[in-house]
XYZ file of N, CA and C in Angstrom:
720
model
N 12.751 -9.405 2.689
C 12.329 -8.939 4.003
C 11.077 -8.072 3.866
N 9.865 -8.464 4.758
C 8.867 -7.423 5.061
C 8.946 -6.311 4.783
N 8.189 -5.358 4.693
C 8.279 -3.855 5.334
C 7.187 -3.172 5.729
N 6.782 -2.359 6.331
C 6.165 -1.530 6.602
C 6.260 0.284 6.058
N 5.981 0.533 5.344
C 6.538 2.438 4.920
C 5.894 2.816 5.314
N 5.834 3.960 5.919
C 5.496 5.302 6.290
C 6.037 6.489 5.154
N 5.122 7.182 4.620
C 6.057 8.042 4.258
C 5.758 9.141 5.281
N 6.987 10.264 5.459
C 7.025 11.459 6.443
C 7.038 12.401 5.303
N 7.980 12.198 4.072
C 7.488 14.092 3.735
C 8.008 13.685 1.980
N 7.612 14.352 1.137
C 8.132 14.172 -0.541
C 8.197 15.870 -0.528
N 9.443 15.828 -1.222
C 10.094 17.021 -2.074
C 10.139 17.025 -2.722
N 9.697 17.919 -3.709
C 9.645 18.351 -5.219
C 11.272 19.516 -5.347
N 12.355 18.622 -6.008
C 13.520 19.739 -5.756
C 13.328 21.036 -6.689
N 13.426 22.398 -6.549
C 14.113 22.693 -5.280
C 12.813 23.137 -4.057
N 11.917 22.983 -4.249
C 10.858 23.179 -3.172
C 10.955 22.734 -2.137
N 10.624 23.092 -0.814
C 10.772 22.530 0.639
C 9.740 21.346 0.588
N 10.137 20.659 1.402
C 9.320 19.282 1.640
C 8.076 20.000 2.508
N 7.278 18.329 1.963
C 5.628 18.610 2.735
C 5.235 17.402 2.778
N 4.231 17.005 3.252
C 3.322 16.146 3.515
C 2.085 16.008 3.237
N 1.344 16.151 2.326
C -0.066 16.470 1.603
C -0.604 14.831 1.863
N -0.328 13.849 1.823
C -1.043 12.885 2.313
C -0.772 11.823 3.117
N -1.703 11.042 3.070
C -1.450 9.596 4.332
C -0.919 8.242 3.498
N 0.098 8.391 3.464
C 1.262 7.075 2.283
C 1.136 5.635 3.382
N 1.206 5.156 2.767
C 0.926 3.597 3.611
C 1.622 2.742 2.498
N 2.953 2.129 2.780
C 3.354 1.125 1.489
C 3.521 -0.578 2.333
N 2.782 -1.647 2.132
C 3.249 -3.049 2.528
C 4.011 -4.008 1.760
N 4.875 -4.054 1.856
C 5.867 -5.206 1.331
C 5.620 -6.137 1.925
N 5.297 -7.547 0.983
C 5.499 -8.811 1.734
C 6.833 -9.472 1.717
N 7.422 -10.729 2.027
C 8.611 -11.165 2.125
C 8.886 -11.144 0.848
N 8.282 -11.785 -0.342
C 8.315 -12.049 -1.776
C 8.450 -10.882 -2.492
N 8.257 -9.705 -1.915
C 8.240 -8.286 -2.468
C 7.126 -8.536 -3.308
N 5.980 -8.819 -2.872
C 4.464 -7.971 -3.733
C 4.367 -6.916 -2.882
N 3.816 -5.840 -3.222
C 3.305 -4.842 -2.399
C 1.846 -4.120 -2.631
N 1.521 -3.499 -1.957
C 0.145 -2.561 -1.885
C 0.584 -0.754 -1.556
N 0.776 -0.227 -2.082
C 0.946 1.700 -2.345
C -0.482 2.453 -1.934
N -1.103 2.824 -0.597
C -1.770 3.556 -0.999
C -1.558 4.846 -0.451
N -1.785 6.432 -1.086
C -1.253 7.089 -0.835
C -3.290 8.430 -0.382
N -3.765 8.498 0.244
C -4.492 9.426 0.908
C -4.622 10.605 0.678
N -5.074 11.740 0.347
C -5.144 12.631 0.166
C -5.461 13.534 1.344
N -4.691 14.422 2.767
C -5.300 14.918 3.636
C -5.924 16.102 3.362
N -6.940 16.124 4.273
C -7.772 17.220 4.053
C -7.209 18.818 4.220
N -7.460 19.632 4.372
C -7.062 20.811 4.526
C -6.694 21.170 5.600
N -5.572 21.926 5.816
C -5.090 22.219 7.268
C -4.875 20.654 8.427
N -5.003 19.270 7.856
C -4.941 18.305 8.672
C -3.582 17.684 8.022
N -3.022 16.673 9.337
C -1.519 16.465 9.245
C -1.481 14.987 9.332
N -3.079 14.208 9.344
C -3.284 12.967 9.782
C -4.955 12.431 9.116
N -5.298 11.143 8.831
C -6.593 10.470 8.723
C -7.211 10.767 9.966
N -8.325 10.673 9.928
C -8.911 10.952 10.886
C -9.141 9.736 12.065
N -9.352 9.642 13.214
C -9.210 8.434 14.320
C -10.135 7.510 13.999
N -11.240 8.011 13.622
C -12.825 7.232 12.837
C -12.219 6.821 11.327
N -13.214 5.741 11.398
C -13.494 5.514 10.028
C -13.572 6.675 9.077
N -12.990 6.289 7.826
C -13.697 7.608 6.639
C -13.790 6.994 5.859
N -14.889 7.227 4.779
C -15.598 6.881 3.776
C -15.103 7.885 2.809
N -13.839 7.995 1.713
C -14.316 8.906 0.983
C -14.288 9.356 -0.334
N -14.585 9.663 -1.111
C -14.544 10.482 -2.439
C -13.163 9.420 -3.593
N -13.132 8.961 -4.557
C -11.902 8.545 -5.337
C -11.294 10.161 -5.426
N -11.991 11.104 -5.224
C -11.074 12.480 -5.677
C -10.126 12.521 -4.512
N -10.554 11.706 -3.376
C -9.071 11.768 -2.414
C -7.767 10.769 -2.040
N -7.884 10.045 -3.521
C -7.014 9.055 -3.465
C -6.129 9.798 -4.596
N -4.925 9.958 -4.010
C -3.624 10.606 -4.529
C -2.814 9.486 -5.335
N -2.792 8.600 -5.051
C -2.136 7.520 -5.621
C -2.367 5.916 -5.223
N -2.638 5.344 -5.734
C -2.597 3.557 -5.446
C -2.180 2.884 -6.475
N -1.710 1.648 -6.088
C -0.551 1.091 -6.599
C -0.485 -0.437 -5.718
N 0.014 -1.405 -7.074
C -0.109 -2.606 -6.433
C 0.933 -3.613 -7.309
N 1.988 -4.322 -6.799
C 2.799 -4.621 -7.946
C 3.761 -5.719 -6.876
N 4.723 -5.578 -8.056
C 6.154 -6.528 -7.473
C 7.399 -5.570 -7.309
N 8.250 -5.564 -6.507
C 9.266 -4.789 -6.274
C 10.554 -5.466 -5.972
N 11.670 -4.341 -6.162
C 12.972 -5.776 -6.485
C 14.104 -5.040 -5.766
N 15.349 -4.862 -5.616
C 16.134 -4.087 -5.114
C 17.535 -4.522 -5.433
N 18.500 -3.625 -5.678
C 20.106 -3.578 -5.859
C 20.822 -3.227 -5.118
N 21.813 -3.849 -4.470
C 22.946 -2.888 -3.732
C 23.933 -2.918 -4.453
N 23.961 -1.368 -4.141
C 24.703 -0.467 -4.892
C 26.096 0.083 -4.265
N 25.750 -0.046 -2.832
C 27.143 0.207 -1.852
C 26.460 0.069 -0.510
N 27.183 0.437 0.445
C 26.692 0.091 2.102
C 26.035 1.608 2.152
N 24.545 0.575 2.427
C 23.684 1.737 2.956
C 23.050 2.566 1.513
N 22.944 1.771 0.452
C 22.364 2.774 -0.989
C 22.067 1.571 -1.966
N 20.898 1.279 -2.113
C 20.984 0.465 -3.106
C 19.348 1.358 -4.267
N 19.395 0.691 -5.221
C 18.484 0.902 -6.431
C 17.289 -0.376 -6.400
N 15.735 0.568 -6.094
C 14.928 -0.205 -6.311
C 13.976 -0.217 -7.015
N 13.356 -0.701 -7.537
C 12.413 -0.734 -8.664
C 11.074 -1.514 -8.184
N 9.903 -0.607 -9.060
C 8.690 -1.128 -8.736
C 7.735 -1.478 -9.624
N 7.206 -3.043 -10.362
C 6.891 -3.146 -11.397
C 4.998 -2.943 -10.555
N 4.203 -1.655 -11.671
C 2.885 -1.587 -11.079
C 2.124 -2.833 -11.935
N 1.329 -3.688 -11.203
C 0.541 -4.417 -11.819
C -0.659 -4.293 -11.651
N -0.717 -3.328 -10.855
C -2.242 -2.234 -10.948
C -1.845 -1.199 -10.834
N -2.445 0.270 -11.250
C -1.886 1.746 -11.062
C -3.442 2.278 -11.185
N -3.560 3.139 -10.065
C -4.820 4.029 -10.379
C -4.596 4.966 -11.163
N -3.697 5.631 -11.807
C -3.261 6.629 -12.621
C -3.356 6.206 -14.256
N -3.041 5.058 -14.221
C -2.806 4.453 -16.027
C -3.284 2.776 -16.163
N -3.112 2.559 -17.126
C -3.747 1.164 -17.341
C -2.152 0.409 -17.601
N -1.062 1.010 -17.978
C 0.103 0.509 -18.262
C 1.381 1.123 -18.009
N 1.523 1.403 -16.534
C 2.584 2.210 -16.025
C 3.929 1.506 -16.079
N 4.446 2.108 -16.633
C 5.807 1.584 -16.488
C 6.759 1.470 -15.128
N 7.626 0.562 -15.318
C 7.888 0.570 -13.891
C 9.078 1.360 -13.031
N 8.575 2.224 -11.914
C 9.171 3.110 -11.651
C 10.592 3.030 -10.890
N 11.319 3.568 -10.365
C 12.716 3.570 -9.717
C 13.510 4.421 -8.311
N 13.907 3.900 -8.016
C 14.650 5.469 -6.745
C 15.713 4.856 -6.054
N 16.708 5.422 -5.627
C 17.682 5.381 -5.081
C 17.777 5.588 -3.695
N 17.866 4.739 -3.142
C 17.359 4.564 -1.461
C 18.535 4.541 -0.514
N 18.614 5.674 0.520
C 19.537 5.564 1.089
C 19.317 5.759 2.639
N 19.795 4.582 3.221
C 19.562 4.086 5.254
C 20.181 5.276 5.803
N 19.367 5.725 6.495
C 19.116 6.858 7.795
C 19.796 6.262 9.064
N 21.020 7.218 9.710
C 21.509 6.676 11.089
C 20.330 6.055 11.809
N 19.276 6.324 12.032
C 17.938 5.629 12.920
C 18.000 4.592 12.501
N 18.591 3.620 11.606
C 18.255 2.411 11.222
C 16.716 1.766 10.870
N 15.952 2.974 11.326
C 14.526 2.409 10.916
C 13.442 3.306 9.749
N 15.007 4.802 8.876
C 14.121 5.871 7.909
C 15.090 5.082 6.869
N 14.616 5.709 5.873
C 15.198 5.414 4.131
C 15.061 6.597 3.734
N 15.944 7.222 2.990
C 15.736 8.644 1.684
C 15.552 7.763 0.800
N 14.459 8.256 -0.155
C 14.520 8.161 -1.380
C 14.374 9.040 -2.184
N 15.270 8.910 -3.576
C 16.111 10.126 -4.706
C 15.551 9.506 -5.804
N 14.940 10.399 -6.480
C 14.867 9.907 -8.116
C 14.067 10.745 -9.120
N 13.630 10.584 -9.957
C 12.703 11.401 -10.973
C 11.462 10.616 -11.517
N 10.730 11.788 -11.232
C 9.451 11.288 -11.639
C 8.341 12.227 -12.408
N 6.858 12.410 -12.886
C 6.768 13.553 -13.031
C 5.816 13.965 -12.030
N 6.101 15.801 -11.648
C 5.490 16.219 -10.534
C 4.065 16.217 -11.307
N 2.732 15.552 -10.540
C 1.698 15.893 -10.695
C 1.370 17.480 -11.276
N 1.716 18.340 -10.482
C 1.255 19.664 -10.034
C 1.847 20.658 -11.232
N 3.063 19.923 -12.250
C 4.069 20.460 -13.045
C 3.495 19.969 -14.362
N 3.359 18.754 -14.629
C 3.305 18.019 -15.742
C 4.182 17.545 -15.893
N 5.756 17.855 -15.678
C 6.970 17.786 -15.634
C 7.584 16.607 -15.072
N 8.677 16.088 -15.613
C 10.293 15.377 -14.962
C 10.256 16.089 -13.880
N 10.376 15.658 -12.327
C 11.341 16.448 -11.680
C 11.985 15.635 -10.630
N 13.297 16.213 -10.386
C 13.709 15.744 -9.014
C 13.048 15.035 -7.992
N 12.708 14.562 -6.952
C 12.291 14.427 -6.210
C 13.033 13.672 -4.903
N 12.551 13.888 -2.859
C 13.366 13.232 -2.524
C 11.736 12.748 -1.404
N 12.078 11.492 -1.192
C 10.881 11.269 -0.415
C 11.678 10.044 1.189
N 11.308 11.219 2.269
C 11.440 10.595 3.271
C 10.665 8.832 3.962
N 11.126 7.813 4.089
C 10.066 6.642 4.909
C 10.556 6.170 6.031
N 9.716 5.799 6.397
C 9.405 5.352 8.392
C 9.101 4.190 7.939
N 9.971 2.803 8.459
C 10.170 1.636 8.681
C 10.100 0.722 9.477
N 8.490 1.457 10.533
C 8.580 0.472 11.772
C 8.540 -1.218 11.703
N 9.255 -1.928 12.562
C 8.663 -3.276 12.285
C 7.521 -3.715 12.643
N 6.782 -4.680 11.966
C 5.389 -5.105 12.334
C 5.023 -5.903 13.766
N 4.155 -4.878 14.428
C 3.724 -6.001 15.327
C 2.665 -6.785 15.360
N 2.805 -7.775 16.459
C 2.141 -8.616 16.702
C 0.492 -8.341 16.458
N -0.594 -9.060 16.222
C -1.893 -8.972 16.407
C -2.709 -9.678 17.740
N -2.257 -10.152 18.146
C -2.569 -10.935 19.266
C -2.147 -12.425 20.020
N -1.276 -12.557 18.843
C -0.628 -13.627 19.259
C 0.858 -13.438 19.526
N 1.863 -14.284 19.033
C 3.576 -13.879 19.112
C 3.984 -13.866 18.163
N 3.654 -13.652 17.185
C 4.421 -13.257 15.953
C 3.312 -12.664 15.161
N 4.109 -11.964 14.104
C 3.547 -11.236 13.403
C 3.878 -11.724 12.446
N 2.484 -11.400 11.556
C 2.009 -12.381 10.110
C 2.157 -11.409 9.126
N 1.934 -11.985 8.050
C 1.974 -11.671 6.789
C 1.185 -11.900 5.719
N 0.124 -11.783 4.859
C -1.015 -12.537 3.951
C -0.812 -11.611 2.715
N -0.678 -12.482 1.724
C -1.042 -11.858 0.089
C -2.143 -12.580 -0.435
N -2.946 -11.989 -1.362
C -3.870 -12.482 -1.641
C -4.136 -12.018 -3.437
N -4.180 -12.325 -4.315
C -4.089 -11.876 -5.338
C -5.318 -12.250 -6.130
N -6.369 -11.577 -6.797
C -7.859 -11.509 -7.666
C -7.128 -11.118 -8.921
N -7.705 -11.744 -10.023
C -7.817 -11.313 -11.483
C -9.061 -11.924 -12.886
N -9.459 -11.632 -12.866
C -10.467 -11.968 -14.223
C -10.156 -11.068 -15.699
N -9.652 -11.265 -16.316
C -9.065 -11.024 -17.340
C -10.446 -11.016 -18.477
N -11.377 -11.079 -18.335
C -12.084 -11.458 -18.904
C -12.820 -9.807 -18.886
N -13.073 -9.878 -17.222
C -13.711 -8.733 -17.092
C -13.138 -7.526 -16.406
N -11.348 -7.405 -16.959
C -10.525 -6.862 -16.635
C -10.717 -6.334 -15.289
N -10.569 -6.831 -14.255
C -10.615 -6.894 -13.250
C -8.929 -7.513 -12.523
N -8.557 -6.840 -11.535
C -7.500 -7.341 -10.925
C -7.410 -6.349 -9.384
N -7.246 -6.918 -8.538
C -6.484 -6.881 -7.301
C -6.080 -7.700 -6.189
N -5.356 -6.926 -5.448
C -4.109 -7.727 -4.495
C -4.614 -6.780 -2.753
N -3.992 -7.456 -1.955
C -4.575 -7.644 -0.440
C -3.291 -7.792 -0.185
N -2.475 -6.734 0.877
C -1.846 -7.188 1.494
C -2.116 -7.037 3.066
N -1.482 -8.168 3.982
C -1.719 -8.169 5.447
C -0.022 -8.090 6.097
N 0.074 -6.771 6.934
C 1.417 -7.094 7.077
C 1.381 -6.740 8.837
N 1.294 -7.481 9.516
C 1.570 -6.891 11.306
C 0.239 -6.479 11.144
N 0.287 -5.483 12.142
C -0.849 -4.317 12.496
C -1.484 -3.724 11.507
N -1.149 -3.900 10.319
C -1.904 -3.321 8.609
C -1.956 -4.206 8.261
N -3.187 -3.686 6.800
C -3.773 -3.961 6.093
C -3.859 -3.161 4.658
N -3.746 -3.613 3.347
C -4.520 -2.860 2.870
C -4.954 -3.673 1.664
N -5.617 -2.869 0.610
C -6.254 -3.646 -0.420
C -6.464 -3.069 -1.698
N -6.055 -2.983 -2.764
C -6.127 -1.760 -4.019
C -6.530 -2.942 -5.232
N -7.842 -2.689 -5.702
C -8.613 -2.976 -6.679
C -8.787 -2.195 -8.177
N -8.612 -2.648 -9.332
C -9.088 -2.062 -10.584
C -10.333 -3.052 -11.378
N -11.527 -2.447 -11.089
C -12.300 -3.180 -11.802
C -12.867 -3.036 -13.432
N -11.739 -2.103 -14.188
C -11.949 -1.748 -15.717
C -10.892 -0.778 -15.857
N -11.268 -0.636 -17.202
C -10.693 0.872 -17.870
C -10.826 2.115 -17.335
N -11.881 2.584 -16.715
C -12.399 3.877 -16.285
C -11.782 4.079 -15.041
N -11.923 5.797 -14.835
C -11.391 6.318 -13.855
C -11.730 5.924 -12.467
N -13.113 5.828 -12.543
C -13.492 5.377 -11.627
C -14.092 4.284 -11.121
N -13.426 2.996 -12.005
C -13.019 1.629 -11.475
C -12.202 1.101 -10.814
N -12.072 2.095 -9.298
C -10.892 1.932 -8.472
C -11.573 2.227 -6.997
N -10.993 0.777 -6.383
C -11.618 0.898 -4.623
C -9.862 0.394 -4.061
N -10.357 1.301 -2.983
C -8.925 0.512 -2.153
C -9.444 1.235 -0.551
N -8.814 0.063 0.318
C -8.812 0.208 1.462
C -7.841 -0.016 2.306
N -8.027 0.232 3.381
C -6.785 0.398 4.762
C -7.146 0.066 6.096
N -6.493 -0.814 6.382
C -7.274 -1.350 8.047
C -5.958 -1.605 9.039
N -6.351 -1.408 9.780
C -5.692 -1.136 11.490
C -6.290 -1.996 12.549
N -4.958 -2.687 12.995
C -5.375 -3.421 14.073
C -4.697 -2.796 15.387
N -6.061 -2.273 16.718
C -5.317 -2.254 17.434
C -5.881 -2.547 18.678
N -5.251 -3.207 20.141
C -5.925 -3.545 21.018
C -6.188 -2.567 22.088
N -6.264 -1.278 22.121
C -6.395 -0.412 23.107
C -8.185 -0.351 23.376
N -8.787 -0.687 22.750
C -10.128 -0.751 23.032
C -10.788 -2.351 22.935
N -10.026 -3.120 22.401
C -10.638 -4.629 22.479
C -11.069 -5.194 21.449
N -11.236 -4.248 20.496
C -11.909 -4.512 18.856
C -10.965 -4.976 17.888
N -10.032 -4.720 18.239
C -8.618 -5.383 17.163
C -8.900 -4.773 15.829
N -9.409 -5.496 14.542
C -9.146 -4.807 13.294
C -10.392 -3.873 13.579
N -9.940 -2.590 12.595
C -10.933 -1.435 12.269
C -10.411 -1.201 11.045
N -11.421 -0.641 9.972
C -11.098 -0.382 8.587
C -10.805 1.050 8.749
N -10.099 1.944 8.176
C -9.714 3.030 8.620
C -10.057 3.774 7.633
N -10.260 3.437 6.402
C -10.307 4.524 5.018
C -11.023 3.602 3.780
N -11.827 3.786 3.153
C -11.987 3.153 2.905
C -12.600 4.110 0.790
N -11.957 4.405 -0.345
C -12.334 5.039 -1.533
C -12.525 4.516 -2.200
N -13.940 4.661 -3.440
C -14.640 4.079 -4.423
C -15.765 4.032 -3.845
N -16.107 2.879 -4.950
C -17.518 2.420 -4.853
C -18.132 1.940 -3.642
N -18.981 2.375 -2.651
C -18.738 1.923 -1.432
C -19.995 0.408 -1.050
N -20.155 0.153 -2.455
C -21.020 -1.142 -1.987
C -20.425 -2.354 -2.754
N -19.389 -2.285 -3.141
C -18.324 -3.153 -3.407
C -17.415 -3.993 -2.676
N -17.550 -5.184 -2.575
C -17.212 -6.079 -1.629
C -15.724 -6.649 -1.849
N -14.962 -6.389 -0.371
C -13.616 -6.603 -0.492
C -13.225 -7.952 0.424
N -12.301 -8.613 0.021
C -12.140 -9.423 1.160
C -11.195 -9.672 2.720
N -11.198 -7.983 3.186
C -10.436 -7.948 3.977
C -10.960 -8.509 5.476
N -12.526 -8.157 5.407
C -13.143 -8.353 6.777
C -12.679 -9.958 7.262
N -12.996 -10.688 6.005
C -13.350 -12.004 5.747
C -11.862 -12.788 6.411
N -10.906 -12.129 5.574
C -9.492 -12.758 5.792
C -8.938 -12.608 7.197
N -9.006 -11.526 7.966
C -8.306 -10.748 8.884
C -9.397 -11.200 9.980
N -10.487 -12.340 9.531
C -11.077 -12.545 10.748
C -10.661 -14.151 10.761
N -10.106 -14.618 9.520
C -9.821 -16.037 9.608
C -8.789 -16.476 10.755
N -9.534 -17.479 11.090
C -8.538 -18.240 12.521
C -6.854 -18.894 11.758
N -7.056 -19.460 9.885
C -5.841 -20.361 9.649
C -6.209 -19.473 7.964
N -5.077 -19.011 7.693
C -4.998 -19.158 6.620
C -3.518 -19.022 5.797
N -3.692 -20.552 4.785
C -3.128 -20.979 3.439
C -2.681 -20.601 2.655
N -1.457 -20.730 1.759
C -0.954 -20.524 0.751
C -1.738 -21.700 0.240
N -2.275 -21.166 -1.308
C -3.436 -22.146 -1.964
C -4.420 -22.328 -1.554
N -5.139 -21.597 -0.490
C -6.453 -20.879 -0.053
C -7.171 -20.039 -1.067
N -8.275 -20.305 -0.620
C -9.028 -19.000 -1.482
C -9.972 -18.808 -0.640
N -10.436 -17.415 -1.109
C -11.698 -16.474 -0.929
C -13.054 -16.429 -1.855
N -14.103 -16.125 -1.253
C -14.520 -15.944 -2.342
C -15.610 -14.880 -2.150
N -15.564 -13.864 -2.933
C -16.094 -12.529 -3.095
C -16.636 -12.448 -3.983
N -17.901 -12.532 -3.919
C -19.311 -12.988 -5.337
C -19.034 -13.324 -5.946
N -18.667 -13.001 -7.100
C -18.153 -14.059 -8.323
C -16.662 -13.892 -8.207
N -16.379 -13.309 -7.540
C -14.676 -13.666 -7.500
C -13.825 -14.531 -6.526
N -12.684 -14.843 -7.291
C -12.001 -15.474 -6.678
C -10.617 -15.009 -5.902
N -10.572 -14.943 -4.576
C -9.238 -14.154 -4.183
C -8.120 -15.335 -3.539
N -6.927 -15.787 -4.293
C -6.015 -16.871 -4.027
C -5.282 -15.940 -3.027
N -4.577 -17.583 -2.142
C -3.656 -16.776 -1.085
C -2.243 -17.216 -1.819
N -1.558 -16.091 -1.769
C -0.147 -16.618 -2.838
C 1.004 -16.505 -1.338
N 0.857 -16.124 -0.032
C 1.672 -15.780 0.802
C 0.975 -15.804 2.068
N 1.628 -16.567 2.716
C 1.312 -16.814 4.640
C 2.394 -16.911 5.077
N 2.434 -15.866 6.411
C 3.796 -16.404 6.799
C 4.210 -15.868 8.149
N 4.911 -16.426 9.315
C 5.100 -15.482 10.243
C 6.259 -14.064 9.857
N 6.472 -13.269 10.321
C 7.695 -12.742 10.038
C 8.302 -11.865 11.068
């Protein structure tokens, strides 16, 4: 099944929960996903309504992989997330948490250990998500697109996901720190413009293929893109 995450707040136990950035997670049906996690600015509780252009120093986390899940009992199961890109490491191992359904039927807790940035440390942690379902873009159902890039050659890899009303896109183009672009786009019809890119960190003359896809009238499983010398396959189309 799809998803959409929101995250609302991560706790470092025993510290009170907070919200320090703008978490955006897309699951496709197949469980590939796209993680990107925002860094908000000071004293702000939200991205800004405009476009932003900004800094890799404000990307807190991105992440791009396959994800799997266990039930464990009604309402708690164990899920796991293998990264097949990580802006943090070149070979992250794959992480875990214990997820448990919120009377709203539409939050998740998640429980597990990880290490706190801010610590160096193992710690506790509990991280609240918001599970809206995806809507429509303009038609009657709401879609779904994966898109997966790799050149191995010139260690290069990323993935595109399209889920409802989002978008996003998390790229590694090397070894270095700062061989990392990722973006985030929003579709919405209150002004008539439908998609808008909303955030957009890295290299900013680096060409992604979100404009391209999210303006296509039909697109294929066994499609491709093509983004200068790259090649971006569609591994997932689908209503949902």
């Amino acid at each position: 099944m799809a998803s959409i995450s929101l995250r609302r707040f991560i706790r470092w136990l025993p510290d009170e929960a907070s919200e320090p950035t703008s978490t955006l997670v897309l699951t496709s049906p197949e469980k590939r996903f796209v993680d990107v996690r925002v860094t908000l600015a000071d004293g702000s509780d939200s991205l800004a309504a405009s476009e932003e252009i900004l800094p890799l120093s404000r990307l807190d986390w991105a992440m791009a992989g396959t994800s799997s899940s266990t039930v464990l009992g009604e309402g708690h199961s164990l899920s796991r997330w293998r990264h097949w890109i990580d802006s943090r490491s070149l070979d992250a191992p794959p992480d875990e948490g214990h997820m448990y359904a919120q009377p709203d039927g539409l939050s998740t807790l998640e429980k597990g250990q990880m290490v706190n940035p801010t610590t160096g440390k193992d710690t506790d942690y509990e991280e609240m998500w918001f599970d809206p379902p995806p809507k429509t873009t303009g038609g009657n159902k709401a879609l779904c697109v994966v898109l997966v890039m790799e050149d191995e050659d010139k260690g290069k890899k990323g993935m595109f996901v399209r889920l409802g009303e989002w978008a996003q896109v998390f790229v590694r183009d090397g070894a270095g720190e700062g061989d990392l672009v990722a973006e985030r786009w929003e579709w919405r019809d209150d002004d008539g413009k439908g998609w808008r890119r909303r955030v957009r960190l890295g290299d900013g003359g680096r060409k992604l293929p979100c404009e391209e896809v999210l303006g296509a009238a039909d697109v294929e499983v066994g499609g491709e893109f093509g983004v200068g010398d790259e090649v971006w396959r569609v591994v997932e189309a689908t209503e949902v």
